[in-house]
Each structure stands twice: as C-alpha cells, then as structure tokens.
Tab-separated table of C-alpha atoms in Angstrom:
chain	number	residue	atom	x	y	z
A	1	UNK	CA	84.430	150.230	83.686
A	2	UNK	CA	82.218	149.561	86.752
A	3	UNK	CA	83.738	146.385	87.730
A	4	UNK	CA	87.121	147.497	88.072
A	5	UNK	CA	86.248	149.688	90.949
A	6	UNK	CA	84.925	146.204	93.076
A	7	UNK	CA	87.156	145.203	95.598
A	8	UNK	CA	87.352	141.635	96.370
A	9	UNK	CA	88.716	139.960	99.904
A	10	UNK	CA	90.806	136.868	99.420
A	11	UNK	CA	90.964	135.014	102.641
A	12	UNK	CA	93.996	133.261	102.813
A	13	UNK	CA	97.254	133.665	100.771
A	14	UNK	CA	98.101	129.786	100.556
A	15	UNK	CA	98.584	128.227	96.607
A	16	UNK	CA	94.675	128.639	96.182
A	17	UNK	CA	94.202	132.205	97.664
A	18	UNK	CA	96.940	133.453	95.892
A	19	UNK	CA	96.008	131.887	92.188
A	20	UNK	CA	92.490	133.310	93.417
A	21	UNK	CA	94.377	136.384	93.534
A	22	UNK	CA	96.091	136.386	90.038
A	23	UNK	CA	93.152	135.479	87.886
A	24	UNK	CA	90.653	138.925	89.843
A	25	UNK	CA	93.590	140.955	88.918
A	26	UNK	CA	93.574	140.346	85.486
A	27	UNK	CA	89.450	141.733	85.764
A	28	UNK	CA	91.044	144.808	86.869
A	29	UNK	CA	88.986	144.193	90.547
A	30	UNK	CA	90.580	145.564	93.739
A	31	UNK	CA	91.366	142.656	95.637
A	32	UNK	CA	93.364	142.596	98.886
A	33	UNK	CA	94.891	139.663	99.846
A	34	UNK	CA	94.875	138.656	103.687
A	35	UNK	CA	97.174	135.945	104.964
A	36	UNK	CA	97.348	135.162	109.132
A	37	UNK	CA	101.402	134.246	108.526
A	38	UNK	CA	104.048	135.921	107.528
A	39	UNK	CA	105.139	136.297	104.319
A	40	UNK	CA	106.750	132.852	103.259
A	41	UNK	CA	109.422	134.519	101.046
A	42	UNK	CA	110.949	135.827	103.884
A	43	UNK	CA	110.767	132.660	106.411
A	44	UNK	CA	113.809	130.245	107.041
A	45	UNK	CA	111.095	127.802	107.913
A	46	UNK	CA	106.865	127.637	107.427
A	47	UNK	CA	104.285	126.561	109.144
A	48	UNK	CA	101.879	124.139	107.478
A	49	UNK	CA	101.755	120.230	106.162
A	50	UNK	CA	104.276	119.897	103.308
A	51	UNK	CA	103.359	117.045	102.002
A	52	UNK	CA	104.917	117.403	98.133
A	53	UNK	CA	102.657	117.969	95.442
A	54	UNK	CA	101.637	116.256	92.192
A	55	UNK	CA	100.519	119.268	89.451
A	56	UNK	CA	98.573	117.726	86.917
A	57	UNK	CA	96.154	118.942	84.141
A	58	UNK	CA	92.948	120.062	86.170
A	59	UNK	CA	95.986	122.615	87.769
A	60	UNK	CA	98.287	122.868	84.729
A	61	UNK	CA	95.300	124.445	82.544
A	62	UNK	CA	94.715	126.707	85.851
A	63	UNK	CA	97.983	128.752	85.799
A	64	UNK	CA	97.820	128.548	81.321
A	65	UNK	CA	95.121	130.679	82.541
A	66	UNK	CA	96.927	133.166	83.937
A	67	UNK	CA	100.001	132.788	81.229
A	68	UNK	CA	102.367	131.471	84.444
A	69	UNK	CA	102.536	127.370	83.228
A	70	UNK	CA	105.526	127.589	81.488
A	71	UNK	CA	107.119	129.241	84.092
A	72	UNK	CA	106.002	127.458	86.878
A	73	UNK	CA	106.483	123.852	85.722
A	74	UNK	CA	110.157	124.623	84.869
A	75	UNK	CA	110.627	123.553	88.820
A	76	UNK	CA	108.985	120.936	88.468
A	77	UNK	CA	110.417	116.721	87.956
A	78	UNK	CA	107.890	114.573	85.899
A	79	UNK	CA	106.787	111.462	87.078
A	80	UNK	CA	105.999	109.049	84.249
A	81	UNK	CA	104.804	106.106	86.708
A	82	UNK	CA	104.433	104.196	90.341
A	83	UNK	CA	107.606	102.391	91.255
A	84	UNK	CA	106.439	99.709	93.319
A	85	UNK	CA	109.166	98.569	95.973
A	86	UNK	CA	108.456	94.768	97.138
A	87	UNK	CA	108.821	93.210	100.006
A	88	UNK	CA	111.645	91.194	98.550
A	89	UNK	CA	113.887	94.402	97.576
A	90	UNK	CA	112.373	94.160	94.214
A	91	UNK	CA	111.338	96.736	92.028
A	92	UNK	CA	108.814	96.972	89.661
A	93	UNK	CA	107.813	100.094	87.490
A	94	UNK	CA	103.405	100.812	86.453
A	95	UNK	CA	102.918	103.273	84.271
A	96	UNK	CA	100.627	105.653	84.641
A	97	UNK	CA	99.113	106.074	81.227
A	98	UNK	CA	100.976	106.274	77.762
A	99	UNK	CA	104.540	106.938	77.419
A	100	UNK	CA	104.498	110.807	77.096
A	101	UNK	CA	101.594	111.050	80.023
A	102	UNK	CA	103.047	112.122	83.103
A	103	UNK	CA	102.505	114.442	87.026
A	104	UNK	CA	104.844	117.100	87.902
A	105	UNK	CA	106.579	116.829	91.463
A	106	UNK	CA	105.750	120.575	92.590
A	107	UNK	CA	107.766	121.757	95.722
A	108	UNK	CA	104.421	123.684	97.984
A	109	UNK	CA	106.372	126.342	99.216
A	110	UNK	CA	108.361	127.408	95.701
A	111	UNK	CA	105.200	126.826	93.745
A	112	UNK	CA	103.228	128.735	96.362
A	113	UNK	CA	105.920	131.939	96.501
A	114	UNK	CA	106.462	131.515	93.420
A	115	UNK	CA	102.423	132.304	93.043
A	116	UNK	CA	102.365	135.297	95.775
A	117	UNK	CA	105.099	136.864	93.675
A	118	UNK	CA	103.046	136.869	90.370
A	119	UNK	CA	100.073	138.211	92.315
A	120	UNK	CA	102.267	140.940	93.818
A	121	UNK	CA	103.394	142.239	90.758
A	122	UNK	CA	99.766	143.780	89.719
A	123	UNK	CA	99.291	147.094	91.280
A	124	UNK	CA	95.428	146.277	91.881
A	125	UNK	CA	96.406	143.808	94.079
A	126	UNK	CA	97.085	143.984	97.747
A	127	UNK	CA	99.237	141.587	100.421
A	128	UNK	CA	98.619	141.819	103.887
A	129	UNK	CA	100.568	139.418	105.852
A	130	UNK	CA	99.934	138.368	109.577
A	131	UNK	CA	96.129	139.349	109.178
A	132	UNK	CA	94.155	136.369	110.647
A	133	UNK	CA	90.762	136.693	110.402
A	134	UNK	CA	88.391	136.045	113.284
A	135	UNK	CA	85.073	137.331	112.287
A	136	UNK	CA	83.204	137.863	108.967
A	137	UNK	CA	79.506	138.906	108.055
A	138	UNK	CA	78.646	136.766	105.222
A	139	UNK	CA	75.908	139.432	103.343
A	140	UNK	CA	77.602	142.552	104.016
A	141	UNK	CA	81.430	141.450	103.417
A	142	UNK	CA	82.344	143.297	106.657
A	143	UNK	CA	85.559	141.412	108.334
A	144	UNK	CA	87.675	141.745	111.402
A	145	UNK	CA	91.558	140.885	111.170
A	146	UNK	CA	93.666	140.383	113.745
A	147	UNK	CA	97.555	140.675	113.982
A	148	UNK	CA	100.246	139.221	116.161
A	149	UNK	CA	100.736	142.639	117.957
A	150	UNK	CA	96.977	142.279	119.115
A	151	UNK	CA	95.903	145.026	117.418
A	152	UNK	CA	92.558	144.577	115.242
A	153	UNK	CA	91.783	145.625	111.282
A	154	UNK	CA	88.123	146.027	110.460
A	155	UNK	CA	87.265	145.959	106.199
A	156	UNK	CA	84.876	145.326	104.020
A	157	UNK	CA	84.523	144.020	100.623
A	158	UNK	CA	81.625	143.442	97.684
A	159	UNK	CA	83.350	139.341	97.744
A	160	UNK	CA	84.735	137.884	100.006
A	161	UNK	CA	86.968	134.360	98.932
A	162	UNK	CA	87.865	132.259	101.576
A	163	UNK	CA	90.638	130.191	100.384
A	164	UNK	CA	91.420	129.554	104.503
A	165	UNK	CA	92.162	125.526	104.301
A	166	UNK	CA	90.566	122.570	105.894
A	167	UNK	CA	90.113	124.456	108.963
A	168	UNK	CA	88.334	127.409	107.839
A	169	UNK	CA	87.200	130.923	109.558
A	170	UNK	CA	85.060	131.426	106.237
A	171	UNK	CA	83.490	128.099	106.643
A	172	UNK	CA	82.619	128.328	110.186
A	173	UNK	CA	80.602	131.151	109.760
A	174	UNK	CA	78.451	129.879	106.862
A	175	UNK	CA	78.062	126.735	108.828
A	176	UNK	CA	75.955	128.825	111.359
A	177	UNK	CA	73.794	129.375	108.558
A	178	UNK	CA	70.320	127.041	108.292
A	179	UNK	CA	70.578	124.678	105.571
A	180	UNK	CA	74.235	125.074	105.589
A	181	UNK	CA	75.688	120.652	104.911
A	182	UNK	CA	78.410	120.379	106.405
A	183	UNK	CA	80.118	116.962	107.082
A	184	UNK	CA	84.315	115.982	107.803
A	185	UNK	CA	85.411	112.381	108.145
A	186	UNK	CA	88.919	111.292	109.977
A	187	UNK	CA	90.247	108.604	108.397
A	188	UNK	CA	92.125	106.228	110.824
A	189	UNK	CA	95.494	106.591	109.842
A	190	UNK	CA	97.677	109.403	109.907
A	191	UNK	CA	101.034	110.617	108.264
A	192	UNK	CA	104.904	111.431	109.229
A	193	UNK	CA	107.215	113.071	106.893
A	194	UNK	CA	110.920	111.991	106.531
A	195	UNK	CA	113.731	113.288	103.940
A	196	UNK	CA	116.042	110.634	101.755
A	197	UNK	CA	118.906	112.637	100.675
A	198	UNK	CA	121.209	112.943	98.281
A	199	UNK	CA	123.695	109.434	97.298
A	200	UNK	CA	127.345	110.463	96.665
A	201	UNK	CA	125.499	114.193	95.008
A	202	UNK	CA	122.715	111.614	93.166
A	203	UNK	CA	118.993	111.027	93.608
A	204	UNK	CA	118.938	107.936	95.289
A	205	UNK	CA	116.413	106.312	93.889
A	206	UNK	CA	115.103	106.504	90.012
A	207	UNK	CA	113.743	109.680	89.384
A	208	UNK	CA	110.960	110.034	87.483
A	209	UNK	CA	108.779	108.011	89.207
A	210	UNK	CA	106.068	108.026	92.781
A	211	UNK	CA	107.880	105.464	94.640
A	212	UNK	CA	105.330	103.877	96.340
A	213	UNK	CA	106.359	100.730	99.704
A	214	UNK	CA	102.067	99.082	99.737
A	215	UNK	CA	101.820	96.918	102.904
A	216	UNK	CA	98.777	96.188	102.598
A	217	UNK	CA	96.840	98.143	105.624
A	218	UNK	CA	100.240	101.342	105.375
A	219	UNK	CA	102.463	102.392	102.704
A	220	UNK	CA	105.546	104.749	102.645
A	221	UNK	CA	105.758	107.165	99.278
A	222	UNK	CA	108.406	108.973	97.973
A	223	UNK	CA	108.556	112.444	95.269
A	224	UNK	CA	111.966	113.722	93.780
A	225	UNK	CA	112.835	117.126	94.495
A	226	UNK	CA	114.856	119.609	92.613
A	227	UNK	CA	117.931	119.405	95.449
A	228	UNK	CA	118.019	115.673	94.492
A	229	UNK	CA	116.795	114.457	98.080
A	230	UNK	CA	113.383	112.653	98.198
A	231	UNK	CA	110.231	114.138	100.514
A	232	UNK	CA	108.797	110.915	101.890
A	233	UNK	CA	105.813	110.010	103.196
A	234	UNK	CA	104.790	107.002	105.443
A	235	UNK	CA	100.929	106.910	105.997
A	236	UNK	CA	99.621	104.028	108.412
A	237	UNK	CA	96.735	103.612	111.057
A	238	UNK	CA	97.543	105.467	114.468
A	239	UNK	CA	97.632	102.399	116.447
A	240	UNK	CA	101.209	101.548	114.448
A	241	UNK	CA	102.198	104.574	115.177
A	242	UNK	CA	101.355	104.454	118.108
A	243	UNK	CA	103.132	100.861	118.885
A	244	UNK	CA	106.781	102.366	117.886
A	245	UNK	CA	107.703	104.145	121.092
A	246	UNK	CA	111.546	103.754	121.038
A	247	UNK	CA	114.115	104.229	118.889
A	248	UNK	CA	114.390	99.972	118.959
A	249	UNK	CA	110.754	99.827	117.533
A	250	UNK	CA	111.210	102.574	115.317
A	251	UNK	CA	114.428	100.193	113.960
A	252	UNK	CA	112.667	96.939	113.880
A	253	UNK	CA	109.354	98.299	111.836
A	254	UNK	CA	111.241	99.680	109.193
A	255	UNK	CA	113.617	97.069	109.003
A	256	UNK	CA	110.574	94.551	108.844
A	257	UNK	CA	108.341	96.051	106.143
A	258	UNK	CA	111.063	98.531	104.024
A	259	UNK	CA	114.042	96.880	104.331
A	260	UNK	CA	115.759	98.737	101.351
A	261	UNK	CA	113.748	101.484	102.526
A	262	UNK	CA	116.519	101.634	105.541
A	263	UNK	CA	119.548	100.834	103.245
A	264	UNK	CA	118.459	103.752	101.365
A	265	UNK	CA	118.106	106.091	104.518
A	266	UNK	CA	120.421	104.961	106.782
A	267	UNK	CA	119.669	104.301	110.047
A	268	UNK	CA	120.440	107.959	112.154
A	269	UNK	CA	118.522	109.912	109.508
A	270	UNK	CA	115.401	107.757	109.961
A	271	UNK	CA	115.696	107.593	113.872
A	272	UNK	CA	116.445	111.542	113.597
A	273	UNK	CA	113.495	112.176	110.997
A	274	UNK	CA	110.950	109.847	112.415
A	275	UNK	CA	110.687	111.034	116.165
A	276	UNK	CA	111.487	114.937	114.782
A	277	UNK	CA	107.581	115.381	113.952
A	278	UNK	CA	104.655	113.537	115.618
A	279	UNK	CA	102.149	111.956	113.367
A	280	UNK	CA	99.706	114.044	111.551
A	281	UNK	CA	96.106	113.420	110.697
A	282	UNK	CA	93.820	113.020	107.464
A	283	UNK	CA	90.259	114.556	107.287
A	284	UNK	CA	88.110	114.720	104.365
A	285	UNK	CA	85.524	117.839	103.888
A	286	UNK	CA	82.130	117.992	102.149
A	287	UNK	CA	79.968	120.838	102.592
A	288	UNK	CA	77.266	122.543	100.629
A	289	UNK	CA	76.417	125.400	99.327
A	290	UNK	CA	79.604	126.671	98.676
A	291	UNK	CA	78.362	130.241	98.900
A	292	UNK	CA	76.436	132.370	101.191
A	293	UNK	CA	75.230	136.230	101.153
A	294	UNK	CA	78.438	137.787	98.728
A	295	UNK	CA	80.678	135.114	100.322
A	296	UNK	CA	81.969	131.952	98.303
A	297	UNK	CA	84.405	128.898	99.631
A	298	UNK	CA	87.437	127.411	97.654
A	299	UNK	CA	89.964	124.760	97.623
A	300	UNK	CA	90.064	123.188	101.211
A	301	UNK	CA	87.655	125.742	102.680
A	302	UNK	CA	85.228	123.747	100.308
A	303	UNK	CA	86.505	120.100	100.113
A	304	UNK	CA	89.263	119.227	101.399
A	305	UNK	CA	90.407	115.580	100.889
A	306	UNK	CA	92.513	113.068	101.825
A	307	UNK	CA	95.919	113.110	99.317
A	308	UNK	CA	96.269	109.895	97.853
A	309	UNK	CA	94.990	110.712	94.211
A	310	UNK	CA	96.778	114.157	93.813
A	311	UNK	CA	93.606	116.191	93.833
A	312	UNK	CA	93.673	118.511	96.074
A	313	UNK	CA	95.884	121.339	94.454
A	314	UNK	CA	94.691	120.400	91.306
A	315	UNK	CA	91.219	120.903	92.590
A	316	UNK	CA	91.585	124.344	94.312
A	317	UNK	CA	93.185	125.659	91.255
A	318	UNK	CA	90.088	124.400	88.879
A	319	UNK	CA	87.923	126.252	91.362
A	320	UNK	CA	89.911	129.483	90.540
A	321	UNK	CA	89.184	128.829	86.529
A	322	UNK	CA	85.746	127.326	87.176
A	323	UNK	CA	84.986	130.345	88.782
A	324	UNK	CA	86.773	133.103	86.440
A	325	UNK	CA	84.927	131.698	83.424
A	326	UNK	CA	82.121	131.804	85.473
A	327	UNK	CA	82.310	135.508	85.647
A	328	UNK	CA	83.302	135.499	82.846
A	329	UNK	CA	79.267	134.381	81.667
A	330	UNK	CA	77.585	136.566	84.001
A	331	UNK	CA	79.189	139.630	83.442
A	332	UNK	CA	81.317	139.636	86.747
A	333	UNK	CA	77.757	139.548	88.160
A	334	UNK	CA	78.947	138.142	91.874
A	335	UNK	CA	75.035	137.725	92.943
A	336	UNK	CA	74.897	135.025	89.769
A	337	UNK	CA	78.311	134.406	89.779
A	338	UNK	CA	77.946	132.453	93.342
A	339	UNK	CA	74.931	130.368	93.338
A	340	UNK	CA	76.371	129.269	89.741
A	341	UNK	CA	79.235	128.292	91.689
A	342	UNK	CA	77.913	126.094	93.987
A	343	UNK	CA	75.640	124.086	91.389
A	344	UNK	CA	78.458	123.995	88.956
A	345	UNK	CA	81.528	122.414	91.550
A	346	UNK	CA	79.738	120.830	94.487
A	347	UNK	CA	78.543	116.873	92.882
A	348	UNK	CA	82.500	116.913	91.396
A	349	UNK	CA	84.324	117.931	94.532
A	350	UNK	CA	82.419	115.942	96.251
A	351	UNK	CA	83.086	113.316	93.909
A	352	UNK	CA	86.684	113.772	94.283
A	353	UNK	CA	86.925	113.376	97.654
A	354	UNK	CA	85.386	110.251	97.333
A	355	UNK	CA	87.825	108.970	94.326
A	356	UNK	CA	90.799	110.115	96.404
A	357	UNK	CA	89.648	107.883	99.791
A	358	UNK	CA	89.454	104.748	97.227
A	359	UNK	CA	92.426	105.528	95.537
A	360	UNK	CA	94.596	104.578	98.918
A	361	UNK	CA	93.332	101.434	99.371
A	362	UNK	CA	94.740	101.847	95.371
A	363	UNK	CA	98.119	102.531	96.504
A	364	UNK	CA	98.539	100.389	99.739
A	365	UNK	CA	97.323	97.434	98.543
A	366	UNK	CA	95.926	96.575	94.915
A	367	UNK	CA	98.716	97.379	93.459
A	368	UNK	CA	100.012	94.168	94.421
A	369	UNK	CA	96.774	92.177	93.054
A	370	UNK	CA	97.309	90.740	90.004
A	371	UNK	CA	93.577	91.610	89.003
A	372	UNK	CA	94.898	95.612	89.251
A	373	UNK	CA	98.006	94.229	86.431
A	374	UNK	CA	95.762	92.758	84.944
A	375	UNK	CA	92.747	95.679	84.678
A	376	UNK	CA	95.745	98.259	84.174
A	377	UNK	CA	96.848	96.133	80.805
A	378	UNK	CA	92.678	96.147	79.969
A	379	UNK	CA	92.610	99.820	79.707
A	380	UNK	CA	95.662	100.396	78.258
A	381	UNK	CA	94.725	97.857	75.128
A	382	UNK	CA	90.950	99.278	74.945
A	383	UNK	CA	92.532	103.133	75.098
A	384	UNK	CA	95.238	102.056	72.431
A	385	UNK	CA	92.400	100.355	69.916
A	386	UNK	CA	89.334	102.792	71.177
A	387	UNK	CA	91.006	106.045	71.857
A	388	UNK	CA	88.418	108.694	73.900
A	389	UNK	CA	85.816	106.055	73.954
A	390	UNK	CA	87.971	104.057	76.215
A	391	UNK	CA	89.668	106.392	78.836
A	392	UNK	CA	91.037	104.657	82.087
A	393	UNK	CA	89.656	106.308	85.125
A	394	UNK	CA	93.348	107.409	85.804
A	395	UNK	CA	93.534	108.767	83.048
A	396	UNK	CA	90.404	111.126	83.521
A	397	UNK	CA	91.387	112.200	86.624
A	398	UNK	CA	94.950	112.702	86.316
A	399	UNK	CA	95.323	114.006	82.453
A	400	UNK	CA	92.174	115.769	81.772
A	401	UNK	CA	89.668	117.998	82.483
A	402	UNK	CA	86.341	115.547	82.515
A	403	UNK	CA	84.698	116.381	85.127
A	404	UNK	CA	85.260	114.372	88.293
A	405	UNK	CA	81.823	112.335	88.211
A	406	UNK	CA	81.820	111.798	84.985
A	407	UNK	CA	84.398	110.527	85.833
A	408	UNK	CA	82.992	108.217	88.062
A	409	UNK	CA	80.594	107.316	86.266
A	410	UNK	CA	82.904	106.533	83.133
A	411	UNK	CA	84.200	103.853	84.923
A	412	UNK	CA	81.407	102.950	86.202
A	413	UNK	CA	79.675	102.390	82.493
A	414	UNK	CA	83.980	100.948	81.895
A	415	UNK	CA	83.051	98.025	84.731
A	416	UNK	CA	79.916	97.047	83.153
A	417	UNK	CA	81.309	96.595	79.509
A	418	UNK	CA	83.843	94.191	81.017
A	419	UNK	CA	81.483	92.361	83.067
A	420	UNK	CA	79.461	91.786	79.993
A	421	UNK	CA	82.054	90.847	77.721
A	422	UNK	CA	83.850	88.616	80.798
A	423	UNK	CA	79.456	86.801	80.533
A	424	UNK	CA	80.129	86.680	77.252
A	425	UNK	CA	83.545	84.870	77.536
A	426	UNK	CA	82.207	82.556	79.735
A	427	UNK	CA	79.661	80.936	77.411
A	428	UNK	CA	81.878	81.008	74.779
A	429	UNK	CA	84.177	78.930	77.555
A	430	UNK	CA	81.252	76.413	78.453
A	431	UNK	CA	80.098	76.540	74.611
A	432	UNK	CA	83.393	75.355	73.391
A	433	UNK	CA	83.961	72.822	76.221
A	434	UNK	CA	80.137	71.320	75.267
A	435	UNK	CA	81.166	71.356	71.577
A	436	UNK	CA	84.567	69.288	72.158
A	437	UNK	CA	82.420	67.186	74.332
A	438	UNK	CA	79.961	66.608	71.577
A	439	UNK	CA	82.888	65.730	69.408
A	440	UNK	CA	85.106	63.614	71.686
A	441	UNK	CA	82.345	62.325	74.090
A	442	UNK	CA	83.106	58.074	73.942
A	443	UNK	CA	87.207	58.820	73.584
A	444	UNK	CA	86.974	60.806	76.584
A	445	UNK	CA	84.458	59.074	78.925
A	446	UNK	CA	86.952	56.007	78.546
A	447	UNK	CA	90.078	57.353	79.156
A	448	UNK	CA	88.899	59.518	82.421
A	449	UNK	CA	88.951	57.713	85.278
A	450	UNK	CA	86.942	60.217	87.084
A	451	UNK	CA	84.614	62.751	86.505
A	452	UNK	CA	86.140	65.482	87.839
A	453	UNK	CA	89.168	64.515	85.378
A	454	UNK	CA	86.591	64.176	82.699
A	455	UNK	CA	85.691	68.166	84.286
A	456	UNK	CA	89.205	69.015	83.901
A	457	UNK	CA	89.428	67.990	80.278
A	458	UNK	CA	86.255	69.263	79.113
A	459	UNK	CA	87.345	72.592	80.438
A	460	UNK	CA	91.019	72.479	79.311
A	461	UNK	CA	89.360	71.739	75.955
A	462	UNK	CA	87.460	74.904	75.734
A	463	UNK	CA	90.395	77.058	76.562
A	464	UNK	CA	92.568	75.792	74.100
A	465	UNK	CA	90.213	75.950	71.401
A	466	UNK	CA	89.474	79.920	72.562
A	467	UNK	CA	93.082	80.615	72.018
C-alpha cells in the first residue's frame, strides 16, 4: 500500500520521540529517528533532567496501544498516595483515591532505553544518534543535522514530528511564521536533586508513597527506585537557593525545615549531593498551532509544563496515542491529520499546563490545611455514593483519560454544587436556630447573661438539631 512508502522523521529520541517511532512503525512507515545525544544505552551517564516520573493511566494507555505496557510497568513501583512529613517529624498518609488506584514511580532513563530498544526492533525504524537538528523547512520537510565531528547531514521527509523538548529547535522554526502564538513562563522557583540511599540494604522510608515535606513556599519530595534509593527533589524560590552559600548554611536550612530528612540522608551525603549541581529552572510553555506545513510538534516541544502534576510524560505519551487515532480516522492523510491534531489537543494541553501550576500550591501548602483534608474526604464519599457522576479532580487527571479541559470544567461544576449545598446547609442551620428560639424564647432570654451568650446558645442549638 502507498502509505507504507511514506518517510517520517522524528526529531528527538527521548520518551515521546521513541514512543512515537513505535506507533508510526506499526503503520508501516519508513521511520527515521534523530537524536542529538549518543545512544543512552551505551552511556555511563546521561545528560539532561532526571526527575523521576509518575506513570499514570494516560501514559499506560499509550504503552498499551503498542503492546508493551505489561513489560515496561514491571520496573515501576506503585505509589498509592502521598506521605506527608510534618515539621514535628510525624508522618501522615493521604491516599490518592480508591485503594486500588496508584501511580507508578518510573526510572526515566530505563524507560527511555526500553522504548528505544522497542523502536529498534522494527525493521522499518532507523535510529540516528549524534544528529543535532540545525535547520528545518516546515513546508518541504527538508532538514539539516550536524554531528559532533562538525559534519552535516541533509535529509527530507513527508512528515516531520518535533519531539525535541522544551527548548525545541523545530518549534523555534515555527515561531518565525505569522500567526504562531507562543508564551513561556519561568516560575520563580527552581529545583535540585538529591539521592536518599538505602538503610542497611533496605528502603529508608515507606516504599509505596510519594513522600512530601510541604513547607508552604517550598517543598521536598522523594520517589522510590528499584535499587532501594529515593530520588529526592527540593523545589523552592531562587532566593532560598541563593542564600545557601556554605556547608553550614545548607545544614542549618535542612535542620530547620527538614530535620527528619537530615537524619535519613546523613549530613555528609546531603552536603555532597546538594553542592554537586546548580539549581535548575522550571518553565511552562504554551503555543498554537502545533503544526505548520508538513511539520508537527508533540510532548514538551508543544506544551512543556512544570512537574507538579506528574503529567509531562503522560501528556506526551497521550499525544502519540491521539495522533495515532487521528491517522486511523484520516486514513494516514497527513494534510488532514496535522490540523486535526492541533484542533483536538491544544485546549487540553494548555489546561494541563495550568493544572500543573495549581498543583504546586496544593503539594507545598494546601496539604497542610484542614480544608484540603476535608475536601478530600467529601470527594471520596461523594465518589463512593455517585461513582462516575462525581469523580475527584486528581482522579480525573491521573486515573482516567478524561480530556484535561473537561477535568477543569468538572471540578468547577463540583465546586458550584458544594457551594450551593453549603448555602442550603446554612439556611438549615439558621432555620434550626429559629425554631429553637421560638420554642425556648423566654427560657433562653431569662438565662442569657448577654446578647453574645444568647446568640451562642441559638446557634449551638441549631447545630445540635442538625446533628
């Protein structure tokens, strides 16, 4: 069939690029994947971000789509909720949802290596490492790559898919076009990674949780690894990082804000890890459209987000799945498929960028508030009673494939219902107080020493009647 002769170029051999290559290969296309780094499967250390990943339903569904979910999730560790570490060293778990709902802590490098190996298993996939894209003609599909020895490689494709990350070169070419909208936001916070080592050959903390030390304006998190370590990441304002200049500054800061973590980590390991790397920035990127000519962008190249909802990889994987299904509908017609991808995906991608920003506040601050715990319990109870008619926001995002924009709309509707219910409850309280007053008017006034005491008795009586 004609479509089997189509040549597709995937720029970027990271998680989204390597998964995309697998989807495209299954369609019989001639797939060429270009990666600026060497083959990470042959490298001792890998350049780039290493924040651990939380694999959720959207990502798993994409892996399911190419038949490798079961194999790949075997290396993950289930996380059933958040383990909150309070300043007084106490720990308290907050489940994500139902008892059987969990995210998987995945090793970024291992997952990337497995996806590359799976892509390489297709005879029609060609992997090109040490190929850095330097120019791209969006309409013709002609590209120029540069190798580390200075040589250049010219090639072309009928479809170019840019999966080259938040600082995408492919997207930079799109930005030169008219009517291409682009925005980026560097949040005033940065991150550093630390490694919590095993304690006597065992995990140093409870395994099946995302550990969080929420401290209002900053936080520390830890995700478990198969080698019994925890990848820990501290997120805080640049100013806090700037104020930690010496080893004494570092120890004082962590002893003040994370005393139990210092005990677990050990002062020597903490100091070695903390000063090993510089703090890294966090950026959120939105743009539109995702396609120009015969070129389209996906993953972080299209919608980079801060990592606080664990949806960067999941959203990128879902991009691949959505595009694959669009190709089904359009009969592999790229001219029809690319604008349909922008139309289908753009609003949802922007929505998850916003949700990721909001979730940072929840993780570092809201989890310490009684209102957050109460809302979690209300959502859990209503979901148990009404099932699919009341799904908590977190569950919609992490444990379903509900479009992200619909997740926001669903939460807004739930808020309106609870606000209305609150007003009804208030009316009931006042009405109950009125009835109590009517029945006990003379006795209450006779015994009340003051107006405030009289009011207290009225509303106390109303609450008693309601309960």
